[in-house]
Tab-separated table of C-alpha atoms in Angstrom:
chain	number	residue	atom	x	y	z
O	1	MET	CA	-2.093	-30.508	120.164
O	2	GLN	CA	-3.205	-28.887	116.904
O	3	ARG	CA	-0.356	-27.368	114.926
O	4	ARG	CA	-0.718	-23.864	113.524
O	5	VAL	CA	0.543	-23.313	109.995
O	6	THR	CA	1.498	-19.813	108.948
O	7	ILE	CA	0.607	-19.197	105.320
O	8	TRP	CA	0.460	-15.464	104.859
O	9	PRO	CA	2.830	-13.981	103.883
O	10	PHE	CA	4.274	-17.023	102.110
O	11	ARG	CA	7.711	-17.196	100.468
O	12	PRO	CA	7.387	-18.188	96.785
O	13	SER	CA	10.361	-18.880	94.555
O	14	ASP	CA	11.781	-16.020	92.480
O	15	ARG	CA	10.526	-17.600	89.261
O	16	TYR	CA	7.020	-17.949	90.661
O	17	ARG	CA	7.066	-14.304	91.835
O	18	ARG	CA	8.025	-13.128	88.332
O	19	ASN	CA	5.333	-15.284	86.739
O	20	LEU	CA	2.742	-14.050	89.237
O	21	ALA	CA	3.566	-10.403	88.507
O	22	GLU	CA	3.376	-11.025	84.754
O	23	ALA	CA	0.057	-12.862	85.106
O	24	LEU	CA	-1.427	-10.042	87.155
O	25	ARG	CA	-0.427	-7.410	84.598
O	26	THR	CA	-1.697	-9.402	81.646
O	27	GLU	CA	-4.978	-10.433	83.251
O	28	THR	CA	-5.650	-6.792	84.097
O	29	VAL	CA	-5.365	-5.836	80.439
O	30	GLY	CA	-7.452	-8.857	79.452
O	31	GLY	CA	-10.152	-7.875	81.937
O	32	VAL	CA	-10.399	-4.375	80.472
O	33	ILE	CA	-10.614	-5.719	76.904
O	34	MET	CA	-13.269	-8.227	77.969
O	35	LEU	CA	-15.260	-5.448	79.619
O	36	LEU	CA	-15.124	-3.354	76.444
O	37	ALA	CA	-16.280	-6.335	74.358
O	38	THR	CA	-19.182	-6.852	76.766
O	39	VAL	CA	-20.222	-3.202	76.543
O	40	VAL	CA	-20.141	-3.306	72.726
O	41	ALA	CA	-22.308	-6.456	72.722
O	42	LEU	CA	-24.832	-4.911	75.127
O	43	ILE	CA	-25.068	-1.706	73.092
O	44	TRP	CA	-25.502	-3.592	69.809
O	45	ALA	CA	-28.119	-5.958	71.292
O	46	ASN	CA	-30.183	-2.983	72.498
O	47	THR	CA	-30.261	-1.023	69.235
O	48	PRO	CA	-32.623	-1.308	66.242
O	49	TRP	CA	-29.924	-3.514	64.663
O	50	ALA	CA	-30.204	-6.203	67.360
O	51	SER	CA	-31.316	-8.754	64.774
O	52	SER	CA	-27.950	-8.470	63.002
O	53	TYR	CA	-26.184	-9.246	66.294
O	54	GLU	CA	-28.305	-12.385	66.728
O	55	ALA	CA	-27.644	-13.359	63.115
O	56	LEU	CA	-23.898	-13.043	63.732
O	57	ARG	CA	-24.063	-15.126	66.935
O	58	HIS	CA	-25.976	-17.916	65.217
O	59	PHE	CA	-24.041	-17.912	61.946
O	60	GLU	CA	-23.163	-21.578	61.365
O	61	VAL	CA	-19.609	-22.656	60.637
O	62	SER	CA	-19.730	-26.426	60.702
O	63	PRO	CA	-18.094	-28.337	57.823
O	64	SER	CA	-19.801	-31.702	57.500
O	65	TRP	CA	-16.496	-33.578	57.317
O	66	LEU	CA	-15.693	-32.569	60.908
O	67	GLY	CA	-18.695	-34.480	62.210
O	68	LEU	CA	-19.303	-32.003	65.029
O	69	GLY	CA	-22.908	-31.225	64.173
O	70	HIS	CA	-24.337	-27.758	63.662
O	71	LEU	CA	-22.050	-25.277	65.405
O	72	ASP	CA	-22.575	-21.532	65.199
O	73	LEU	CA	-20.082	-18.813	66.104
O	74	ALA	CA	-21.302	-18.671	69.709
O	75	HIS	CA	-20.621	-22.400	70.141
O	76	TRP	CA	-17.200	-22.116	68.499
O	77	ALA	CA	-16.346	-19.337	70.949
O	78	SER	CA	-17.440	-21.325	74.024
O	79	GLY	CA	-16.054	-24.676	72.900
O	80	GLY	CA	-13.066	-23.562	70.824
O	81	LEU	CA	-11.705	-20.184	71.882
O	82	LEU	CA	-12.382	-20.802	75.578
O	83	ALA	CA	-10.270	-23.960	75.323
O	84	VAL	CA	-7.233	-21.661	75.101
O	85	PHE	CA	-8.377	-19.827	78.237
O	86	PHE	CA	-8.782	-23.107	80.118
O	87	PHE	CA	-5.432	-24.400	78.841
O	88	LEU	CA	-3.849	-21.368	80.494
O	89	ALA	CA	-5.872	-22.064	83.646
O	90	GLY	CA	-4.311	-25.548	83.623
O	91	LEU	CA	-0.862	-23.965	83.274
O	92	GLU	CA	-1.573	-21.668	86.233
O	93	LEU	CA	-2.691	-24.614	88.328
O	94	ARG	CA	0.500	-26.475	87.377
O	95	GLU	CA	2.557	-23.443	88.423
O	96	GLU	CA	0.713	-23.239	91.737
O	97	LEU	CA	1.395	-26.924	92.354
O	98	ALA	CA	5.072	-26.661	91.379
O	99	HIS	CA	6.150	-23.258	92.678
O	100	GLY	CA	3.237	-21.525	94.410
O	101	GLU	CA	1.060	-21.955	97.460
O	102	LEU	CA	-0.254	-25.364	96.394
O	103	ARG	CA	3.230	-26.918	96.412
O	104	ASP	CA	2.758	-27.750	100.113
O	105	PRO	CA	-0.700	-29.132	101.025
O	106	ARG	CA	-0.518	-27.395	104.405
O	107	ASP	CA	0.150	-24.034	102.747
O	108	ALA	CA	-2.765	-24.583	100.388
O	109	ALA	CA	-5.279	-24.875	103.212
O	110	LEU	CA	-6.520	-21.279	103.284
O	111	PRO	CA	-7.263	-20.608	99.588
O	112	VAL	CA	-8.531	-24.160	98.989
O	113	ILE	CA	-10.939	-24.089	101.949
O	114	ALA	CA	-12.120	-20.621	100.895
O	115	ALA	CA	-12.596	-21.775	97.295
O	116	VAL	CA	-14.566	-24.897	98.264
O	117	ALA	CA	-16.817	-22.928	100.624
O	118	GLY	CA	-17.232	-20.339	97.863
O	119	VAL	CA	-18.508	-23.079	95.544
O	120	VAL	CA	-20.784	-24.967	97.945
O	121	LEU	CA	-22.711	-22.067	99.502
O	122	PRO	CA	-23.677	-20.332	96.199
O	123	ALA	CA	-24.936	-23.677	94.857
O	124	VAL	CA	-27.025	-24.216	97.998
O	125	ILE	CA	-28.479	-20.700	97.800
O	126	PHE	CA	-29.331	-21.172	94.118
O	127	LEU	CA	-31.117	-24.478	94.787
O	128	LEU	CA	-33.080	-23.014	97.695
O	129	VAL	CA	-34.189	-19.924	95.768
O	130	SER	CA	-35.115	-21.830	92.584
O	131	LYS	CA	-36.686	-24.821	94.355
O	132	GLY	CA	-39.881	-25.957	92.658
O	133	VAL	CA	-39.104	-24.405	89.258
O	134	GLU	CA	-39.125	-27.128	86.617
O	135	GLY	CA	-35.667	-27.808	85.193
O	136	ALA	CA	-34.053	-25.105	87.355
O	137	ALA	CA	-31.718	-27.502	89.151
O	138	ARG	CA	-29.536	-27.868	86.044
O	139	GLY	CA	-28.179	-24.393	86.684
O	140	TRP	CA	-26.929	-25.018	90.233
O	141	ALA	CA	-23.297	-24.550	89.182
O	142	ILE	CA	-23.752	-21.168	87.458
O	143	PRO	CA	-22.984	-19.029	90.552
O	144	THR	CA	-20.015	-21.149	91.680
O	145	ALA	CA	-17.268	-19.687	89.460
O	146	THR	CA	-14.988	-16.653	89.816
O	147	ASP	CA	-13.687	-14.867	86.722
O	148	ILE	CA	-9.895	-14.461	87.044
O	149	ALA	CA	-9.417	-11.719	84.454
O	150	PHE	CA	-12.355	-9.557	85.520
O	151	ALA	CA	-11.621	-9.878	89.264
O	152	LEU	CA	-7.922	-9.078	88.914
O	153	ALA	CA	-8.710	-6.114	86.681
O	154	VAL	CA	-11.053	-4.637	89.304
O	155	LEU	CA	-8.486	-5.282	92.051
O	156	ALA	CA	-5.680	-3.614	90.087
O	157	VAL	CA	-7.739	-0.536	89.232
O	158	THR	CA	-9.327	0.028	92.654
O	159	PHE	CA	-6.591	-1.182	95.019
O	160	SER	CA	-3.227	-0.676	93.330
O	161	ALA	CA	-1.496	-0.748	96.747
O	162	CYS	CA	-2.944	-4.182	97.486
O	163	PRO	CA	-0.517	-6.334	99.530
O	164	ALA	CA	1.111	-9.086	97.480
O	165	PRO	CA	-0.262	-11.896	99.721
O	166	LEU	CA	-3.803	-10.640	99.118
O	167	ARG	CA	-3.288	-10.662	95.334
O	168	ALA	CA	-1.807	-14.142	95.576
O	169	PHE	CA	-4.792	-15.283	97.651
O	170	LEU	CA	-7.255	-14.065	94.997
O	171	LEU	CA	-5.263	-15.629	92.153
O	172	THR	CA	-4.963	-18.993	93.903
O	173	LEU	CA	-8.619	-18.900	94.931
O	174	ALA	CA	-9.662	-18.267	91.313
O	175	VAL	CA	-7.381	-21.023	89.954
O	176	VAL	CA	-8.781	-23.605	92.399
O	177	ASP	CA	-12.259	-22.299	91.578
O	178	ASP	CA	-11.618	-22.921	87.861
O	179	LEU	CA	-10.442	-26.470	88.556
O	180	ILE	CA	-13.645	-27.182	90.490
O	181	ALA	CA	-15.728	-25.590	87.722
O	182	ILE	CA	-14.157	-27.654	84.943
O	183	THR	CA	-14.676	-30.818	87.030
O	184	ILE	CA	-18.333	-29.872	87.446
O	185	ILE	CA	-18.670	-29.351	83.685
O	186	ALA	CA	-17.112	-32.752	82.964
O	187	VAL	CA	-19.239	-34.655	85.488
O	188	PHE	CA	-22.609	-32.881	85.439
O	189	TYR	CA	-22.898	-31.323	81.969
O	190	THR	CA	-22.100	-34.296	79.771
O	191	ASP	CA	-25.453	-35.546	78.480
O	192	GLU	CA	-24.356	-38.086	75.861
O	193	LEU	CA	-21.041	-39.916	75.994
O	194	SER	CA	-19.388	-41.626	73.009
O	195	LEU	CA	-16.766	-44.032	74.301
O	196	TRP	CA	-14.382	-44.375	71.347
O	197	PRO	CA	-13.859	-40.654	70.705
O	198	LEU	CA	-13.351	-40.211	74.454
O	199	LEU	CA	-10.696	-42.946	74.518
O	200	LEU	CA	-8.950	-41.446	71.488
O	201	GLY	CA	-8.991	-38.022	73.117
O	202	ALA	CA	-7.600	-39.463	76.354
O	203	GLY	CA	-4.925	-41.229	74.315
O	204	CYS	CA	-3.846	-37.950	72.705
O	205	VAL	CA	-3.677	-36.321	76.141
O	206	ALA	CA	-1.611	-39.255	77.465
O	207	VAL	CA	0.877	-39.057	74.568
O	208	TYR	CA	1.127	-35.304	75.106
O	209	GLY	CA	1.933	-35.855	78.787
O	210	LEU	CA	4.478	-38.589	77.995
O	211	LEU	CA	6.342	-36.370	75.526
O	212	GLN	CA	6.322	-33.519	78.045
O	213	SER	CA	7.821	-35.798	80.704
O	214	ARG	CA	10.523	-36.900	78.223
O	215	GLY	CA	11.571	-33.296	77.648
O	216	VAL	CA	10.415	-32.928	74.027
O	217	ARG	CA	10.263	-29.199	73.294
O	218	THR	CA	9.101	-28.670	69.713
O	219	PRO	CA	5.581	-27.196	69.395
O	220	TRP	CA	5.175	-28.925	66.016
O	221	VAL	CA	4.467	-32.141	67.935
O	222	TYR	CA	2.272	-30.652	70.646
O	223	VAL	CA	-0.018	-28.456	68.539
O	224	PRO	CA	-1.395	-31.364	66.409
O	225	LEU	CA	-1.794	-33.512	69.538
O	226	ALA	CA	-3.666	-30.728	71.316
O	227	LEU	CA	-5.959	-30.168	68.327
O	228	LEU	CA	-6.697	-33.897	68.085
O	229	ALA	CA	-7.374	-34.094	71.832
O	230	TRP	CA	-9.780	-31.146	71.518
O	231	TYR	CA	-11.506	-32.701	68.475
O	232	PHE	CA	-12.018	-36.178	69.927
O	233	THR	CA	-13.156	-34.803	73.298
O	234	GLN	CA	-15.689	-32.592	71.530
O	235	ARG	CA	-16.899	-35.579	69.508
O	236	SER	CA	-17.263	-37.669	72.688
O	237	GLY	CA	-19.869	-35.334	74.193
O	238	VAL	CA	-17.569	-34.076	76.979
O	239	HIS	CA	-16.965	-30.337	76.809
O	240	ALA	CA	-13.628	-29.776	75.077
O	241	THR	CA	-12.413	-27.340	77.737
O	242	VAL	CA	-11.904	-30.381	79.995
O	243	ALA	CA	-9.178	-31.641	77.643
O	244	ALA	CA	-7.673	-28.152	77.547
O	245	VAL	CA	-7.240	-28.045	81.343
O	246	ALA	CA	-5.695	-31.533	81.320
O	247	LEU	CA	-3.202	-30.519	78.618
O	248	GLY	CA	-2.280	-27.384	80.549
O	249	MET	CA	-1.654	-29.336	83.747
O	250	LEU	CA	0.534	-31.851	81.888
O	251	THR	CA	2.717	-29.186	80.269
O	252	SER	CA	6.175	-29.430	81.800
O	253	SER	CA	7.462	-26.685	84.090
O	254	ARG	CA	10.771	-28.469	84.665
O	255	GLU	CA	13.869	-26.272	84.494
O	256	THR	CA	16.390	-26.939	81.708
O	257	PRO	CA	20.187	-27.035	82.162
O	258	ASP	CA	20.671	-24.255	79.594
O	259	GLU	CA	18.168	-22.027	81.466
O	260	ARG	CA	15.864	-21.763	78.476
O	261	PRO	CA	12.178	-21.106	79.184
O	262	THR	CA	10.308	-24.226	80.262
O	263	ASN	CA	7.582	-25.674	78.058
O	264	ALA	CA	4.970	-24.141	80.362
O	265	GLU	CA	6.608	-20.700	80.192
O	266	SER	CA	6.901	-20.871	76.391
O	267	ALA	CA	3.261	-21.901	76.004
O	268	ASP	CA	2.116	-19.198	78.407
O	269	HIS	CA	4.201	-16.554	76.639
O	270	ALA	CA	2.777	-17.542	73.253
O	271	LEU	CA	-0.884	-18.053	74.150
O	272	ARG	CA	-1.694	-15.592	76.946
O	273	PRO	CA	-1.861	-12.490	74.698
O	274	PHE	CA	-4.100	-14.403	72.278
O	275	SER	CA	-6.362	-15.514	75.113
O	276	ALA	CA	-6.566	-12.091	76.753
O	277	GLY	CA	-6.858	-10.129	73.514
O	278	VAL	CA	-8.977	-12.437	71.338
O	279	CYS	CA	-10.416	-15.607	72.911
O	280	VAL	CA	-12.074	-14.267	76.062
O	281	PRO	CA	-13.238	-10.949	74.533
O	282	VAL	CA	-14.780	-12.712	71.532
O	283	PHE	CA	-16.548	-15.161	73.851
O	284	ALA	CA	-17.800	-12.249	75.973
O	285	PHE	CA	-18.944	-10.367	72.864
O	286	LEU	CA	-20.887	-13.363	71.523
O	287	SER	CA	-22.380	-14.286	74.917
O	288	ALA	CA	-23.215	-11.042	76.702
O	289	GLY	CA	-25.541	-9.343	74.220
O	290	VAL	CA	-28.876	-9.396	76.045
O	291	THR	CA	-31.855	-7.031	76.061
O	292	LEU	CA	-31.744	-4.596	78.981
O	293	GLY	CA	-35.109	-2.879	78.600
O	294	GLY	CA	-37.425	-2.364	81.560
O	295	ASP	CA	-39.473	-5.488	80.883
O	296	ALA	CA	-36.388	-7.670	80.404
O	297	LEU	CA	-34.770	-6.474	83.636
O	298	GLY	CA	-38.065	-6.856	85.455
O	299	GLN	CA	-38.248	-10.501	84.396
O	300	VAL	CA	-34.774	-11.115	85.819
O	301	PHE	CA	-35.871	-9.951	89.262
O	302	THR	CA	-39.061	-12.001	89.175
O	303	ASP	CA	-37.538	-15.185	87.746
O	304	ARG	CA	-36.372	-17.402	90.608
O	305	VAL	CA	-33.623	-19.020	88.528
O	306	ALA	CA	-32.122	-15.619	87.738
O	307	LEU	CA	-32.573	-14.501	91.345
O	308	GLY	CA	-30.782	-17.651	92.479
O	309	VAL	CA	-27.845	-16.755	90.244
O	310	ILE	CA	-27.677	-13.171	91.559
O	311	LEU	CA	-27.953	-14.137	95.231
O	312	GLY	CA	-25.563	-17.057	94.761
O	313	LEU	CA	-22.859	-14.846	93.271
O	314	VAL	CA	-23.335	-11.725	95.391
O	315	VAL	CA	-24.245	-13.259	98.756
O	316	GLY	CA	-23.113	-16.875	98.487
O	317	LYS	CA	-19.624	-16.130	97.194
O	318	PHE	CA	-19.026	-13.411	99.783
O	319	VAL	CA	-20.222	-15.433	102.766
O	320	GLY	CA	-18.637	-18.663	101.501
O	321	VAL	CA	-15.159	-17.267	100.780
O	322	LEU	CA	-14.960	-15.043	103.855
O	323	GLY	CA	-16.600	-17.650	106.079
O	324	GLY	CA	-14.293	-20.396	104.807
O	325	THR	CA	-11.271	-18.196	105.506
O	326	TRP	CA	-12.512	-17.385	109.016
O	327	VAL	CA	-13.129	-21.058	109.795
O	328	ALA	CA	-9.644	-22.025	108.548
O	329	VAL	CA	-8.038	-19.407	110.794
O	330	ARG	CA	-10.243	-20.206	113.813
O	331	LEU	CA	-9.451	-23.931	113.524
O	332	GLY	CA	-5.739	-23.155	113.498
O	333	LEU	CA	-5.188	-24.373	109.941
O	334	ALA	CA	-3.742	-21.011	108.918
O	335	THR	CA	-2.925	-17.526	110.129
O	336	LEU	CA	-3.038	-14.191	108.353
O	337	GLY	CA	0.065	-12.083	107.798
O	338	GLU	CA	0.295	-8.770	109.583
O	339	ASP	CA	-0.174	-6.837	106.322
O	340	VAL	CA	-3.493	-8.535	105.484
O	341	HIS	CA	-6.640	-7.162	107.108
O	342	TRP	CA	-10.015	-8.848	107.428
O	343	ARG	CA	-11.762	-5.924	105.745
O	344	GLU	CA	-9.504	-6.329	102.712
O	345	LEU	CA	-10.257	-10.049	102.670
O	346	ALA	CA	-13.935	-9.097	102.762
O	347	GLY	CA	-13.352	-7.036	99.609
O	348	VAL	CA	-11.699	-10.008	97.911
O	349	ALA	CA	-14.627	-12.217	98.992
O	350	MET	CA	-17.024	-9.730	97.375
O	351	LEU	CA	-14.867	-9.714	94.243
O	352	ALA	CA	-15.193	-13.503	94.052
O	353	GLY	CA	-18.819	-12.862	93.065
O	354	VAL	CA	-17.643	-11.676	89.641
O	355	GLY	CA	-18.505	-14.899	87.830
O	356	PHE	CA	-18.482	-13.687	84.265
O	357	THR	CA	-16.702	-16.086	81.859
O	358	VAL	CA	-17.238	-19.511	83.426
O	359	SER	CA	-20.705	-18.629	84.742
O	360	LEU	CA	-21.816	-17.662	81.230
O	361	LEU	CA	-20.329	-20.890	79.876
O	362	ILE	CA	-22.161	-23.051	82.425
O	363	GLY	CA	-25.368	-21.069	81.885
O	364	GLY	CA	-25.200	-21.863	78.173
O	365	LEU	CA	-24.721	-25.549	78.950
O	366	ALA	CA	-27.485	-25.687	81.569
O	367	TYR	CA	-30.476	-24.291	79.671
O	368	ASP	CA	-31.635	-24.853	76.099
O	369	ASP	CA	-34.512	-22.380	76.340
O	370	PRO	CA	-33.224	-19.107	74.762
O	371	ALA	CA	-35.406	-16.931	77.017
O	372	GLN	CA	-34.197	-18.641	80.192
O	373	SER	CA	-30.612	-18.535	78.968
O	374	GLU	CA	-30.894	-14.791	78.303
O	375	ARG	CA	-32.307	-14.149	81.789
O	376	VAL	CA	-29.434	-16.119	83.299
O	377	THR	CA	-26.906	-14.132	81.257
O	378	THR	CA	-28.467	-10.874	82.446
O	379	ALA	CA	-28.379	-12.153	86.033
O	380	VAL	CA	-24.665	-12.954	85.748
O	381	LEU	CA	-23.994	-9.455	84.391
O	382	VAL	CA	-26.033	-7.795	87.158
O	383	ALA	CA	-24.325	-9.874	89.861
O	384	SER	CA	-20.855	-9.148	88.459
O	385	VAL	CA	-21.548	-5.399	88.430
O	386	VAL	CA	-22.939	-5.447	91.987
O	387	ALA	CA	-20.018	-7.542	93.281
O	388	SER	CA	-17.493	-5.268	91.564
O	389	ALA	CA	-19.144	-2.129	92.945
O	390	ALA	CA	-19.270	-3.509	96.498
O	391	ALA	CA	-15.626	-4.611	96.374
O	392	THR	CA	-14.604	-1.228	94.927
O	393	ALA	CA	-16.273	0.596	97.830
O	394	VAL	CA	-14.391	-1.562	100.356
O	395	PHE	CA	-11.042	-1.178	98.590
O	396	ARG	CA	-11.402	2.582	98.179
O	397	ARG	CA	-11.997	2.910	101.908
O	398	ARG	CA	-9.004	0.702	102.671
O	399	VAL	CA	-6.817	2.873	100.396
O	400	ARG	CA	-7.793	5.960	102.427
O	401	VAL	CA	-7.154	4.147	105.706
O	402	ARG	CA	-3.727	2.956	104.565
O	403	ARG	CA	-2.807	6.485	103.475
O	404	ARG	CA	-3.781	7.875	106.872
O	405	GLU	CA	-1.801	5.147	108.629
O	406	ALA	CA	1.237	5.838	106.426
O	407	ALA	CA	0.981	9.591	107.099
O	408	ALA	CA	0.787	8.920	110.841
O	409	GLY	CA	4.062	7.067	110.573
């Protein structure tokens, strides 16, 4: 007889609940700042001074003694600043594993199944739409990612009365999504691999993890190790954000007898404002500036690669996440709490199509052709706007319904 596991609403620890609330508030602010940075980039890129924006993006800062090749500001933002963002994603995953829904594999069934389905179906749709286009297959992973900051910002603004289990579902879904995305980057977007730098980088990560397990607390040991791990991983040909996620997951969340903040809490407290206020907005500013004239937009809707990205994010994410959730419930792997409605889950599934940060990162890794890369960036922006608008419409309706139900007693 198949056992039914009730997941929603789950009962997290008090510390996890506090951390979840803090993460939601901070990510909301970060999402708004990122949106503003995107708007500024789009305005600048569509003015007579667009050439100065391109000159800024491609301004090289690459000291020869580093041995990292020719890196411009856009590459430093995607490979350097985003490492902080992915380090925090690793911390969030560690928290989920230690104190959240992922602490019990049975309780993790619903968001994990939804996340996996929300990765597979968009990739399939992209490959089907772009089939036959030379070199298009390299971009299959672009529509597979959900942007945590952007999605949570839209949820907070449009559905402030959202039930806590629904917020937790979206957060966990996005964290698992990020883990899958960084694995994809490591496996499929590493063209040339240098063994010795990779081994040195792995060694730095291992020492970092060993010191964390021994309870060492001083950041003066961890910061140099993290920088060396980033440097050697970048030199190896593997994207440095992979090392950042590994470091985040190895950061200790073990309680201390004197009730001081754990290493994970201290790192999160120190780095999250920098990530939300500087790293992600700067990356968005240096990545999102594309031409939005009639001809440029027309090319997006006639280019099958760009169409694959749009349909993958808008349709694939929605059907994958909602369909994966429905299958998990129908198979008896999970049940929904009384305060969570399918229509609200449909809104969250639509919101999963906001693929901004990681989708732009993968798009930059997938295509070397500047014109193709710009069309992909525009497609990600269009899909994110459409997904946000659709989710907003659903949430606004649910707000009205909940108010009527509350008034009726």
